[in-house]
PDB file of C-alpha atoms in Angstrom:
ATOM      1  CA  UNK A   1      11.199  -8.358 -26.453  1.00  0.00           C
ATOM      2  CA  UNK A   2      12.293 -11.059 -23.928  1.00  0.00           C
ATOM      3  CA  UNK A   3       8.760 -12.988 -24.262  1.00  0.00           C
ATOM      4  CA  UNK A   4       8.673 -12.323 -27.984  1.00  0.00           C
ATOM      5  CA  UNK A   5      12.216 -14.122 -28.255  1.00  0.00           C
ATOM      6  CA  UNK A   6      11.060 -17.165 -26.103  1.00  0.00           C
ATOM      7  CA  UNK A   7       7.635 -17.293 -27.863  1.00  0.00           C
ATOM      8  CA  UNK A   8       4.791 -19.206 -26.899  1.00  0.00           C
ATOM      9  CA  UNK A   9       6.616 -21.398 -23.858  1.00  0.00           C
ATOM     10  CA  UNK A  10       5.743 -22.077 -20.251  1.00  0.00           C
ATOM     11  CA  UNK A  11       9.236 -20.628 -19.881  1.00  0.00           C
ATOM     12  CA  UNK A  12       7.938 -17.434 -20.196  1.00  0.00           C
ATOM     13  CA  UNK A  13       6.434 -17.562 -16.625  1.00  0.00           C
ATOM     14  CA  UNK A  14       9.824 -17.318 -15.753  1.00  0.00           C
ATOM     15  CA  UNK A  15       9.557 -13.263 -17.072  1.00  0.00           C
ATOM     16  CA  UNK A  16       6.674 -12.813 -14.584  1.00  0.00           C
ATOM     17  CA  UNK A  17       8.898 -12.094 -11.412  1.00  0.00           C
ATOM     18  CA  UNK A  18      10.758  -9.669 -13.036  1.00  0.00           C
ATOM     19  CA  UNK A  19       7.948  -7.811 -14.893  1.00  0.00           C
ATOM     20  CA  UNK A  20       6.318  -7.343 -11.183  1.00  0.00           C
ATOM     21  CA  UNK A  21       9.633  -5.941 -10.297  1.00  0.00           C
ATOM     22  CA  UNK A  22       9.117  -3.361 -13.293  1.00  0.00           C
ATOM     23  CA  UNK A  23       5.499  -2.670 -12.550  1.00  0.00           C
ATOM     24  CA  UNK A  24       6.340  -2.112  -8.599  1.00  0.00           C
ATOM     25  CA  UNK A  25       9.245   0.502  -9.896  1.00  0.00           C
ATOM     26  CA  UNK A  26       6.613   2.123 -12.140  1.00  0.00           C
ATOM     27  CA  UNK A  27       4.147   2.204  -9.281  1.00  0.00           C
ATOM     28  CA  UNK A  28       6.826   3.974  -6.892  1.00  0.00           C
ATOM     29  CA  UNK A  29       7.369   6.449  -9.650  1.00  0.00           C
ATOM     30  CA  UNK A  30       4.028   7.616  -9.714  1.00  0.00           C
ATOM     31  CA  UNK A  31       4.076   7.512  -6.066  1.00  0.00           C
ATOM     32  CA  UNK A  32       6.881   9.908  -5.718  1.00  0.00           C
ATOM     33  CA  UNK A  33       5.487  12.143  -8.542  1.00  0.00           C
ATOM     34  CA  UNK A  34       2.523  12.409  -6.550  1.00  0.00           C
ATOM     35  CA  UNK A  35       4.211  13.866  -3.748  1.00  0.00           C
ATOM     36  CA  UNK A  36       6.261  16.294  -6.211  1.00  0.00           C
ATOM     37  CA  UNK A  37       9.613  14.507  -5.540  1.00  0.00           C
ATOM     38  CA  UNK A  38      10.476  14.865  -9.085  1.00  0.00           C
ATOM     39  CA  UNK A  39       9.620  18.087 -10.065  1.00  0.00           C
ATOM     40  CA  UNK A  40       7.918  20.846  -7.906  1.00  0.00           C
ATOM     41  CA  UNK A  41       5.997  21.948 -11.171  1.00  0.00           C
ATOM     42  CA  UNK A  42       2.170  20.225 -11.234  1.00  0.00           C
ATOM     43  CA  UNK A  43       2.385  19.979 -14.765  1.00  0.00           C
ATOM     44  CA  UNK A  44       5.922  17.888 -14.939  1.00  0.00           C
ATOM     45  CA  UNK A  45       4.324  15.641 -11.961  1.00  0.00           C
ATOM     46  CA  UNK A  46       1.360  14.873 -13.493  1.00  0.00           C
ATOM     47  CA  UNK A  47       2.674  13.864 -16.914  1.00  0.00           C
ATOM     48  CA  UNK A  48       5.113  11.804 -14.974  1.00  0.00           C
ATOM     49  CA  UNK A  49       2.422  10.422 -12.869  1.00  0.00           C
ATOM     50  CA  UNK A  50       0.230   9.563 -15.950  1.00  0.00           C
ATOM     51  CA  UNK A  51       2.753   7.779 -17.917  1.00  0.00           C
ATOM     52  CA  UNK A  52       3.841   5.596 -14.600  1.00  0.00           C
ATOM     53  CA  UNK A  53       0.357   4.840 -13.458  1.00  0.00           C
ATOM     54  CA  UNK A  54      -2.692   4.658 -15.568  1.00  0.00           C
ATOM     55  CA  UNK A  55      -0.464   4.103 -18.600  1.00  0.00           C
ATOM     56  CA  UNK A  56       2.488   1.685 -17.253  1.00  0.00           C
ATOM     57  CA  UNK A  57       0.629   0.121 -13.987  1.00  0.00           C
ATOM     58  CA  UNK A  58      -2.819   0.257 -14.592  1.00  0.00           C
ATOM     59  CA  UNK A  59      -3.880   2.203 -11.759  1.00  0.00           C
ATOM     60  CA  UNK A  60      -5.864   5.777 -12.068  1.00  0.00           C
ATOM     61  CA  UNK A  61      -3.422   8.681 -10.939  1.00  0.00           C
ATOM     62  CA  UNK A  62      -6.113  10.648  -9.609  1.00  0.00           C
ATOM     63  CA  UNK A  63      -7.660   8.226  -7.407  1.00  0.00           C
ATOM     64  CA  UNK A  64      -4.323   6.986  -6.039  1.00  0.00           C
ATOM     65  CA  UNK A  65      -3.507  10.766  -5.390  1.00  0.00           C
ATOM     66  CA  UNK A  66      -6.548  11.383  -3.651  1.00  0.00           C
ATOM     67  CA  UNK A  67      -6.468   7.964  -1.689  1.00  0.00           C
ATOM     68  CA  UNK A  68      -2.843   8.465  -0.501  1.00  0.00           C
ATOM     69  CA  UNK A  69      -2.669  11.771   0.438  1.00  0.00           C
ATOM     70  CA  UNK A  70      -6.010  10.595   3.039  1.00  0.00           C
ATOM     71  CA  UNK A  71      -3.461   8.304   4.316  1.00  0.00           C
ATOM     72  CA  UNK A  72      -0.629  10.805   4.887  1.00  0.00           C
ATOM     73  CA  UNK A  73      -3.016  13.288   6.522  1.00  0.00           C
ATOM     74  CA  UNK A  74      -4.910  10.651   8.729  1.00  0.00           C
ATOM     75  CA  UNK A  75      -1.973   7.984   9.284  1.00  0.00           C
ATOM     76  CA  UNK A  76      -3.797   5.130  11.398  1.00  0.00           C
ATOM     77  CA  UNK A  77      -6.522   6.617  12.148  1.00  0.00           C
ATOM     78  CA  UNK A  78      -9.237   3.858  11.984  1.00  0.00           C
ATOM     79  CA  UNK A  79     -12.210   6.083  10.578  1.00  0.00           C
ATOM     80  CA  UNK A  80     -10.195   7.728   8.167  1.00  0.00           C
ATOM     81  CA  UNK A  81      -6.871   6.472   6.855  1.00  0.00           C
ATOM     82  CA  UNK A  82      -8.019   4.225   3.785  1.00  0.00           C
ATOM     83  CA  UNK A  83      -5.194   2.079   4.355  1.00  0.00           C
ATOM     84  CA  UNK A  84      -7.254   0.735   7.217  1.00  0.00           C
ATOM     85  CA  UNK A  85     -10.932   1.170   6.382  1.00  0.00           C
ATOM     86  CA  UNK A  86     -10.291  -0.308   2.778  1.00  0.00           C
ATOM     87  CA  UNK A  87      -9.254  -3.706   2.170  1.00  0.00           C
ATOM     88  CA  UNK A  88     -10.151  -7.351   3.393  1.00  0.00           C
ATOM     89  CA  UNK A  89      -8.391  -7.164   6.773  1.00  0.00           C
ATOM     90  CA  UNK A  90      -9.742  -5.875  10.162  1.00  0.00           C
ATOM     91  CA  UNK A  91      -7.055  -3.929  11.837  1.00  0.00           C
ATOM     92  CA  UNK A  92      -9.412  -2.741  14.876  1.00  0.00           C
ATOM     93  CA  UNK A  93     -11.906  -4.755  17.201  1.00  0.00           C
ATOM     94  CA  UNK A  94     -14.545  -2.430  15.698  1.00  0.00           C
ATOM     95  CA  UNK A  95     -13.713  -3.468  12.077  1.00  0.00           C
ATOM     96  CA  UNK A  96     -13.858  -6.903  13.114  1.00  0.00           C
ATOM     97  CA  UNK A  97     -17.398  -6.593  15.025  1.00  0.00           C
ATOM     98  CA  UNK A  98     -19.128  -5.010  12.154  1.00  0.00           C
ATOM     99  CA  UNK A  99     -18.834  -7.762   9.845  1.00  0.00           C
ATOM    100  CA  UNK A 100     -20.946 -10.463   8.963  1.00  0.00           C
ATOM    101  CA  UNK A 101     -20.202 -14.485   9.870  1.00  0.00           C
ATOM    102  CA  UNK A 102     -17.672 -15.103   6.896  1.00  0.00           C
ATOM    103  CA  UNK A 103     -15.763 -11.664   7.583  1.00  0.00           C
ATOM    104  CA  UNK A 104     -15.776 -12.584  11.569  1.00  0.00           C
ATOM    105  CA  UNK A 105     -14.379 -15.706  10.548  1.00  0.00           C
ATOM    106  CA  UNK A 106     -11.604 -14.303   8.451  1.00  0.00           C
ATOM    107  CA  UNK A 107     -11.135 -11.509  11.388  1.00  0.00           C
ATOM    108  CA  UNK A 108     -10.331 -14.338  13.618  1.00  0.00           C
ATOM    109  CA  UNK A 109      -7.994 -16.233  10.973  1.00  0.00           C
ATOM    110  CA  UNK A 110      -6.385 -13.221   9.502  1.00  0.00           C
ATOM    111  CA  UNK A 111      -2.683 -13.608  10.572  1.00  0.00           C
ATOM    112  CA  UNK A 112      -2.712 -16.767   8.470  1.00  0.00           C
ATOM    113  CA  UNK A 113      -4.380 -14.894   5.791  1.00  0.00           C
ATOM    114  CA  UNK A 114      -1.959 -11.954   6.235  1.00  0.00           C
ATOM    115  CA  UNK A 115       0.211 -12.797   2.788  1.00  0.00           C
ATOM    116  CA  UNK A 116      -2.278 -14.573   0.528  1.00  0.00           C
ATOM    117  CA  UNK A 117      -4.376 -11.331   0.900  1.00  0.00           C
ATOM    118  CA  UNK A 118      -1.707  -9.217   0.208  1.00  0.00           C
ATOM    119  CA  UNK A 119      -1.752 -10.855  -3.173  1.00  0.00           C
ATOM    120  CA  UNK A 120      -5.043  -9.081  -3.769  1.00  0.00           C
ATOM    121  CA  UNK A 121      -3.316  -5.782  -3.265  1.00  0.00           C
ATOM    122  CA  UNK A 122      -2.632  -4.805  -6.698  1.00  0.00           C
ATOM    123  CA  UNK A 123      -6.547  -5.362  -7.491  1.00  0.00           C
ATOM    124  CA  UNK A 124      -7.565  -3.216  -4.227  1.00  0.00           C
ATOM    125  CA  UNK A 125      -5.544  -0.451  -5.196  1.00  0.00           C
ATOM    126  CA  UNK A 126      -7.046  -0.520  -8.780  1.00  0.00           C
ATOM    127  CA  UNK A 127     -10.726  -1.128  -7.515  1.00  0.00           C
ATOM    128  CA  UNK A 128     -10.339   1.798  -5.199  1.00  0.00           C
ATOM    129  CA  UNK A 129      -8.686   4.266  -7.800  1.00  0.00           C
ATOM    130  CA  UNK A 130     -11.245   3.619 -10.105  1.00  0.00           C
ATOM    131  CA  UNK A 131     -14.091   4.374  -7.471  1.00  0.00           C
ATOM    132  CA  UNK A 132     -12.744   7.756  -7.068  1.00  0.00           C
ATOM    133  CA  UNK A 133     -11.921   8.327 -10.715  1.00  0.00           C
ATOM    134  CA  UNK A 134     -15.612   7.626 -11.138  1.00  0.00           C
ATOM    135  CA  UNK A 135     -16.112  11.275  -9.227  1.00  0.00           C
ATOM    136  CA  UNK A 136     -13.783  13.219 -11.054  1.00  0.00           C
ATOM    137  CA  UNK A 137     -14.352  15.501 -13.873  1.00  0.00           C
ATOM    138  CA  UNK A 138     -15.363  14.281 -17.105  1.00  0.00           C
ATOM    139  CA  UNK A 139     -12.304  15.653 -18.803  1.00  0.00           C
ATOM    140  CA  UNK A 140     -10.154  13.613 -16.341  1.00  0.00           C
ATOM    141  CA  UNK A 141     -12.322  10.563 -16.732  1.00  0.00           C
ATOM    142  CA  UNK A 142     -11.827  10.575 -20.563  1.00  0.00           C
ATOM    143  CA  UNK A 143      -7.966  11.309 -20.113  1.00  0.00           C
ATOM    144  CA  UNK A 144      -7.580   8.638 -17.719  1.00  0.00           C
ATOM    145  CA  UNK A 145     -10.039   6.235 -19.178  1.00  0.00           C
ATOM    146  CA  UNK A 146      -8.258   6.438 -22.305  1.00  0.00           C
ATOM    147  CA  UNK A 147      -4.636   5.551 -20.589  1.00  0.00           C
ATOM    148  CA  UNK A 148      -6.185   2.817 -18.591  1.00  0.00           C
ATOM    149  CA  UNK A 149      -8.010   1.400 -21.403  1.00  0.00           C
ATOM    150  CA  UNK A 150      -4.882   1.745 -23.481  1.00  0.00           C
ATOM    151  CA  UNK A 151      -2.791  -0.080 -20.402  1.00  0.00           C
ATOM    152  CA  UNK A 152      -5.528  -3.127 -20.447  1.00  0.00           C
ATOM    153  CA  UNK A 153      -5.783  -3.594 -24.210  1.00  0.00           C
ATOM    154  CA  UNK A 154      -2.130  -3.801 -24.740  1.00  0.00           C
ATOM    155  CA  UNK A 155      -1.658  -5.776 -21.851  1.00  0.00           C
ATOM    156  CA  UNK A 156      -4.120  -8.455 -22.552  1.00  0.00           C
ATOM    157  CA  UNK A 157      -3.640  -8.465 -26.410  1.00  0.00           C
ATOM    158  CA  UNK A 158       0.363  -8.577 -25.869  1.00  0.00           C
ATOM    159  CA  UNK A 159      -0.150 -11.448 -23.988  1.00  0.00           C
ATOM    160  CA  UNK A 160      -2.543 -13.287 -25.954  1.00  0.00           C
ATOM    161  CA  UNK A 161      -0.555 -12.631 -29.224  1.00  0.00           C
ATOM    162  CA  UNK A 162       2.722 -13.812 -27.657  1.00  0.00           C
ATOM    163  CA  UNK A 163       1.741 -16.976 -25.355  1.00  0.00           C
ATOM    164  CA  UNK A 164      -2.337 -18.036 -26.200  1.00  0.00           C
ATOM    165  CA  UNK A 165      -4.817 -17.815 -23.968  1.00  0.00           C
ATOM    166  CA  UNK A 166      -3.793 -20.711 -21.631  1.00  0.00           C
ATOM    167  CA  UNK A 167      -0.319 -19.262 -20.888  1.00  0.00           C
ATOM    168  CA  UNK A 168      -1.685 -15.697 -21.165  1.00  0.00           C
ATOM    169  CA  UNK A 169      -3.825 -16.373 -18.017  1.00  0.00           C
ATOM    170  CA  UNK A 170      -1.316 -18.010 -16.138  1.00  0.00           C
ATOM    171  CA  UNK A 171       1.244 -15.412 -16.347  1.00  0.00           C
ATOM    172  CA  UNK A 172      -1.337 -12.532 -15.906  1.00  0.00           C
ATOM    173  CA  UNK A 173      -2.390 -14.504 -12.536  1.00  0.00           C
ATOM    174  CA  UNK A 174       1.218 -15.123 -11.505  1.00  0.00           C
ATOM    175  CA  UNK A 175       2.253 -11.543 -12.401  1.00  0.00           C
ATOM    176  CA  UNK A 176      -0.391  -9.811 -10.792  1.00  0.00           C
ATOM    177  CA  UNK A 177      -0.175 -12.092  -7.880  1.00  0.00           C
ATOM    178  CA  UNK A 178       3.464 -11.093  -7.393  1.00  0.00           C
ATOM    179  CA  UNK A 179       2.758  -7.588  -8.144  1.00  0.00           C
ATOM    180  CA  UNK A 180       0.071  -7.250  -5.232  1.00  0.00           C
ATOM    181  CA  UNK A 181       2.323  -9.035  -2.944  1.00  0.00           C
ATOM    182  CA  UNK A 182       5.417  -6.849  -3.339  1.00  0.00           C
ATOM    183  CA  UNK A 183       3.338  -3.940  -2.655  1.00  0.00           C
ATOM    184  CA  UNK A 184       1.977  -5.541   0.103  1.00  0.00           C
ATOM    185  CA  UNK A 185       5.533  -6.133   1.645  1.00  0.00           C
ATOM    186  CA  UNK A 186       6.257  -2.494   0.835  1.00  0.00           C
ATOM    187  CA  UNK A 187       3.341  -1.013   2.690  1.00  0.00           C
ATOM    188  CA  UNK A 188       2.913  -3.287   5.412  1.00  0.00           C
ATOM    189  CA  UNK A 189       6.202  -2.881   7.359  1.00  0.00           C
ATOM    190  CA  UNK A 190       5.439   1.191   7.560  1.00  0.00           C
ATOM    191  CA  UNK A 191       2.533   1.478  10.082  1.00  0.00           C
ATOM    192  CA  UNK A 192       0.984  -1.987  11.116  1.00  0.00           C
ATOM    193  CA  UNK A 193       1.434  -2.642  14.578  1.00  0.00           C
ATOM    194  CA  UNK A 194       1.827   0.771  15.291  1.00  0.00           C
ATOM    195  CA  UNK A 195      -0.066   2.936  17.648  1.00  0.00           C
ATOM    196  CA  UNK A 196      -3.356   4.104  16.327  1.00  0.00           C
ATOM    197  CA  UNK A 197      -4.643   7.434  16.538  1.00  0.00           C
ATOM    198  CA  UNK A 198      -7.174   7.760  19.242  1.00  0.00           C
ATOM    199  CA  UNK A 199      -9.069  10.932  17.755  1.00  0.00           C
ATOM    200  CA  UNK A 200      -7.276  13.081  20.570  1.00  0.00           C
ATOM    201  CA  UNK A 201      -5.189  16.347  19.885  1.00  0.00           C
ATOM    202  CA  UNK A 202      -1.814  15.557  18.813  1.00  0.00           C
ATOM    203  CA  UNK A 203       0.970  17.675  16.834  1.00  0.00           C
ATOM    204  CA  UNK A 204       1.975  16.455  13.303  1.00  0.00           C
ATOM    205  CA  UNK A 205       5.020  15.620  14.438  1.00  0.00           C
ATOM    206  CA  UNK A 206       4.344  13.282  17.003  1.00  0.00           C
ATOM    207  CA  UNK A 207       1.407  11.947  15.003  1.00  0.00           C
ATOM    208  CA  UNK A 208       3.645  11.056  12.196  1.00  0.00           C
ATOM    209  CA  UNK A 209       6.711   9.739  14.350  1.00  0.00           C
ATOM    210  CA  UNK A 210       4.697   7.494  16.470  1.00  0.00           C
ATOM    211  CA  UNK A 211       2.405   5.866  13.866  1.00  0.00           C
ATOM    212  CA  UNK A 212       5.401   4.954  11.476  1.00  0.00           C
ATOM    213  CA  UNK A 213       8.012   2.535  11.571  1.00  0.00           C
ATOM    214  CA  UNK A 214      11.185   2.861   9.504  1.00  0.00           C
ATOM    215  CA  UNK A 215      13.118  -0.308   8.044  1.00  0.00           C
ATOM    216  CA  UNK A 216      16.810  -0.393   8.640  1.00  0.00           C
ATOM    217  CA  UNK A 217      18.166   0.660   5.275  1.00  0.00           C
ATOM    218  CA  UNK A 218      19.988  -1.469   3.262  1.00  0.00           C
ATOM    219  CA  UNK A 219      21.046  -0.688  -0.650  1.00  0.00           C
ATOM    220  CA  UNK A 220      18.827  -3.798  -1.518  1.00  0.00           C
ATOM    221  CA  UNK A 221      16.097  -2.617   0.883  1.00  0.00           C
ATOM    222  CA  UNK A 222      15.978   0.695  -0.268  1.00  0.00           C
ATOM    223  CA  UNK A 223      15.718  -0.274  -3.868  1.00  0.00           C
ATOM    224  CA  UNK A 224      13.061  -2.918  -3.007  1.00  0.00           C
ATOM    225  CA  UNK A 225      10.960  -0.566  -1.195  1.00  0.00           C
ATOM    226  CA  UNK A 226      11.261   2.066  -3.138  1.00  0.00           C
ATOM    227  CA  UNK A 227      12.571   4.393  -0.391  1.00  0.00           C
ATOM    228  CA  UNK A 228       9.723   3.924   1.888  1.00  0.00           C
ATOM    229  CA  UNK A 229      12.089   2.012   4.459  1.00  0.00           C
ATOM    230  CA  UNK A 230      12.294   5.929   5.724  1.00  0.00           C
ATOM    231  CA  UNK A 231       8.813   6.125   6.401  1.00  0.00           C
ATOM    232  CA  UNK A 232       9.183   8.527   9.476  1.00  0.00           C
ATOM    233  CA  UNK A 233      11.235  11.226   7.128  1.00  0.00           C
ATOM    234  CA  UNK A 234       8.910  10.499   3.850  1.00  0.00           C
ATOM    235  CA  UNK A 235       5.803  11.338   6.221  1.00  0.00           C
ATOM    236  CA  UNK A 236       7.323  14.321   7.957  1.00  0.00           C
ATOM    237  CA  UNK A 237       8.641  15.652   4.388  1.00  0.00           C
ATOM    238  CA  UNK A 238       6.347  13.958   1.958  1.00  0.00           C
ATOM    239  CA  UNK A 239       8.052  16.083  -1.299  1.00  0.00           C
ATOM    240  CA  UNK A 240      11.456  15.403  -0.489  1.00  0.00           C
ATOM    241  CA  UNK A 241      12.983  13.302  -2.793  1.00  0.00           C
ATOM    242  CA  UNK A 242      13.735   9.889  -2.331  1.00  0.00           C
ATOM    243  CA  UNK A 243      17.580  10.246  -2.416  1.00  0.00           C
ATOM    244  CA  UNK A 244      17.574  12.739   0.269  1.00  0.00           C
ATOM    245  CA  UNK A 245      15.727  10.797   2.886  1.00  0.00           C
ATOM    246  CA  UNK A 246      18.928   8.988   3.909  1.00  0.00           C
ATOM    247  CA  UNK A 247      20.369  12.316   4.339  1.00  0.00           C
ATOM    248  CA  UNK A 248      17.661  13.664   6.450  1.00  0.00           C
ATOM    249  CA  UNK A 249      17.466  10.641   8.934  1.00  0.00           C
ATOM    250  CA  UNK A 250      20.116  11.515  11.220  1.00  0.00           C
ATOM    251  CA  UNK A 251      18.777  14.491  11.766  1.00  0.00           C
ATOM    252  CA  UNK A 252      15.388  13.438  12.801  1.00  0.00           C
ATOM    253  CA  UNK A 253      16.538  10.901  14.914  1.00  0.00           C
ATOM    254  CA  UNK A 254      18.661  13.054  16.948  1.00  0.00           C
ATOM    255  CA  UNK A 255      15.587  15.529  17.185  1.00  0.00           C
ATOM    256  CA  UNK A 256      13.124  12.940  18.315  1.00  0.00           C
ATOM    257  CA  UNK A 257      15.646  11.617  20.759  1.00  0.00           C
ATOM    258  CA  UNK A 258      15.947  15.036  21.986  1.00  0.00           C
ATOM    259  CA  UNK A 259      12.424  15.797  22.153  1.00  0.00           C
ATOM    260  CA  UNK A 260      11.818  12.204  23.766  1.00  0.00           C
ATOM    261  CA  UNK A 261      10.013  10.975  20.757  1.00  0.00           C
ATOM    262  CA  UNK A 262      10.180   7.003  20.446  1.00  0.00           C
ATOM    263  CA  UNK A 263      11.995   6.335  16.945  1.00  0.00           C
ATOM    264  CA  UNK A 264      11.049   3.189  15.657  1.00  0.00           C
ATOM    265  CA  UNK A 265      13.109   1.041  13.212  1.00  0.00           C
ATOM    266  CA  UNK A 266      13.492  -2.446  12.792  1.00  0.00           C
ATOM    267  CA  UNK A 267      14.859  -4.778  10.266  1.00  0.00           C
ATOM    268  CA  UNK A 268      12.413  -5.644   7.262  1.00  0.00           C
ATOM    269  CA  UNK A 269      11.506  -9.414   8.557  1.00  0.00           C
ATOM    270  CA  UNK A 270      11.184  -8.106  11.965  1.00  0.00           C
ATOM    271  CA  UNK A 271       8.840  -5.571  10.750  1.00  0.00           C
ATOM    272  CA  UNK A 272       6.410  -7.823   8.479  1.00  0.00           C
ATOM    273  CA  UNK A 273       6.932 -10.267  11.643  1.00  0.00           C
ATOM    274  CA  UNK A 274       5.123  -7.637  13.713  1.00  0.00           C
ATOM    275  CA  UNK A 275       2.591  -6.624  11.204  1.00  0.00           C
ATOM    276  CA  UNK A 276       1.647 -10.176  10.894  1.00  0.00           C
ATOM    277  CA  UNK A 277       1.173 -10.498  14.668  1.00  0.00           C
ATOM    278  CA  UNK A 278      -0.829  -7.337  15.046  1.00  0.00           C
ATOM    279  CA  UNK A 279      -3.270  -9.126  12.723  1.00  0.00           C
ATOM    280  CA  UNK A 280      -3.807 -11.617  15.902  1.00  0.00           C
ATOM    281  CA  UNK A 281      -4.267  -8.623  18.311  1.00  0.00           C
ATOM    282  CA  UNK A 282      -6.544  -6.332  16.178  1.00  0.00           C
ATOM    283  CA  UNK A 283      -9.787  -7.595  16.206  1.00  0.00           C
ATOM    284  CA  UNK A 284     -11.091  -8.786  19.587  1.00  0.00           C
ATOM    285  CA  UNK A 285     -12.949 -12.246  20.001  1.00  0.00           C
ATOM    286  CA  UNK A 286     -16.592 -11.739  18.652  1.00  0.00           C
ATOM    287  CA  UNK A 287     -19.316 -12.770  21.256  1.00  0.00           C
ATOM    288  CA  UNK A 288     -22.487 -13.237  19.550  1.00  0.00           C
ATOM    289  CA  UNK A 289     -25.465 -11.245  21.509  1.00  0.00           C
ATOM    290  CA  UNK A 290     -27.305 -12.897  24.022  1.00  0.00           C
ATOM    291  CA  UNK A 291     -30.712 -13.712  23.117  1.00  0.00           C
ATOM    292  CA  UNK A 292     -33.451 -12.079  25.360  1.00  0.00           C
ATOM    293  CA  UNK A 293     -34.764 -15.000  27.844  1.00  0.00           C
ATOM    294  CA  UNK A 294     -38.318 -15.514  27.892  1.00  0.00           C
ATOM    295  CA  UNK A 295     -40.098 -13.921  30.744  1.00  0.00           C
ATOM    296  CA  UNK A 296     -41.371 -16.193  33.786  1.00  0.00           C
ATOM    297  CA  UNK A 297     -44.743 -16.455  34.402  1.00  0.00           C
TER     298      UNK A 297
END
């Protein structure tokens, strides 16, 4: 409505940041529905998720849930956590060494590329969710495909009608870029720079606490991060409703201290700094293989 009131003007770009905030809020509701935090009933959770992810945010509900559940089950496992195995950044030396020359150059400079790469987070999430949807049942593909088509057509046609092609393209670029940056800044503080799972046996409590990091909660942080600032509690109790995570934190922290398990909690900017600095240490310098020397006669 605000865009329609402004009309075909470059001032409409000022609405891109609040539009990105709204899109991320929809994604957070879809995330909570996927964990059945809003309702324990599968049908209600699925309905909420379909409305907020494919219809409102343009992300496959089926694909997102499959990817995100793998992340919860294999947190910080370089071989099985899709948050590590997918994407342009190299989180382990093996990932950096396995890439081509351009990929190794990007890995070497990825600390500088950290925030620019997060701009692409929305596109990465959409792409990976669509790949998984392609392997879902025919009924699932038809339902979500229809919702995703409705989202895409409504989004693009609405911008074209209200703004014209040039301004519509500019708005979409700013909106989607800020959306990706917001999602990246919400996800990166949680596990990046925390210990990776080495494949050895580890109980659930140690695994989730040692690989997760909390962000000190302020009302603004809690709203911006969608409750993911209580990442330790969320990974221990994924179906716990978002408002209750704050209440569970003192109990979890006290239990971890009693068990001698490190409980990591930092400020938002400090956690982002740690995640970015981890980019310097994650990939080892690549040494090209030595060429075989000719045999001496």
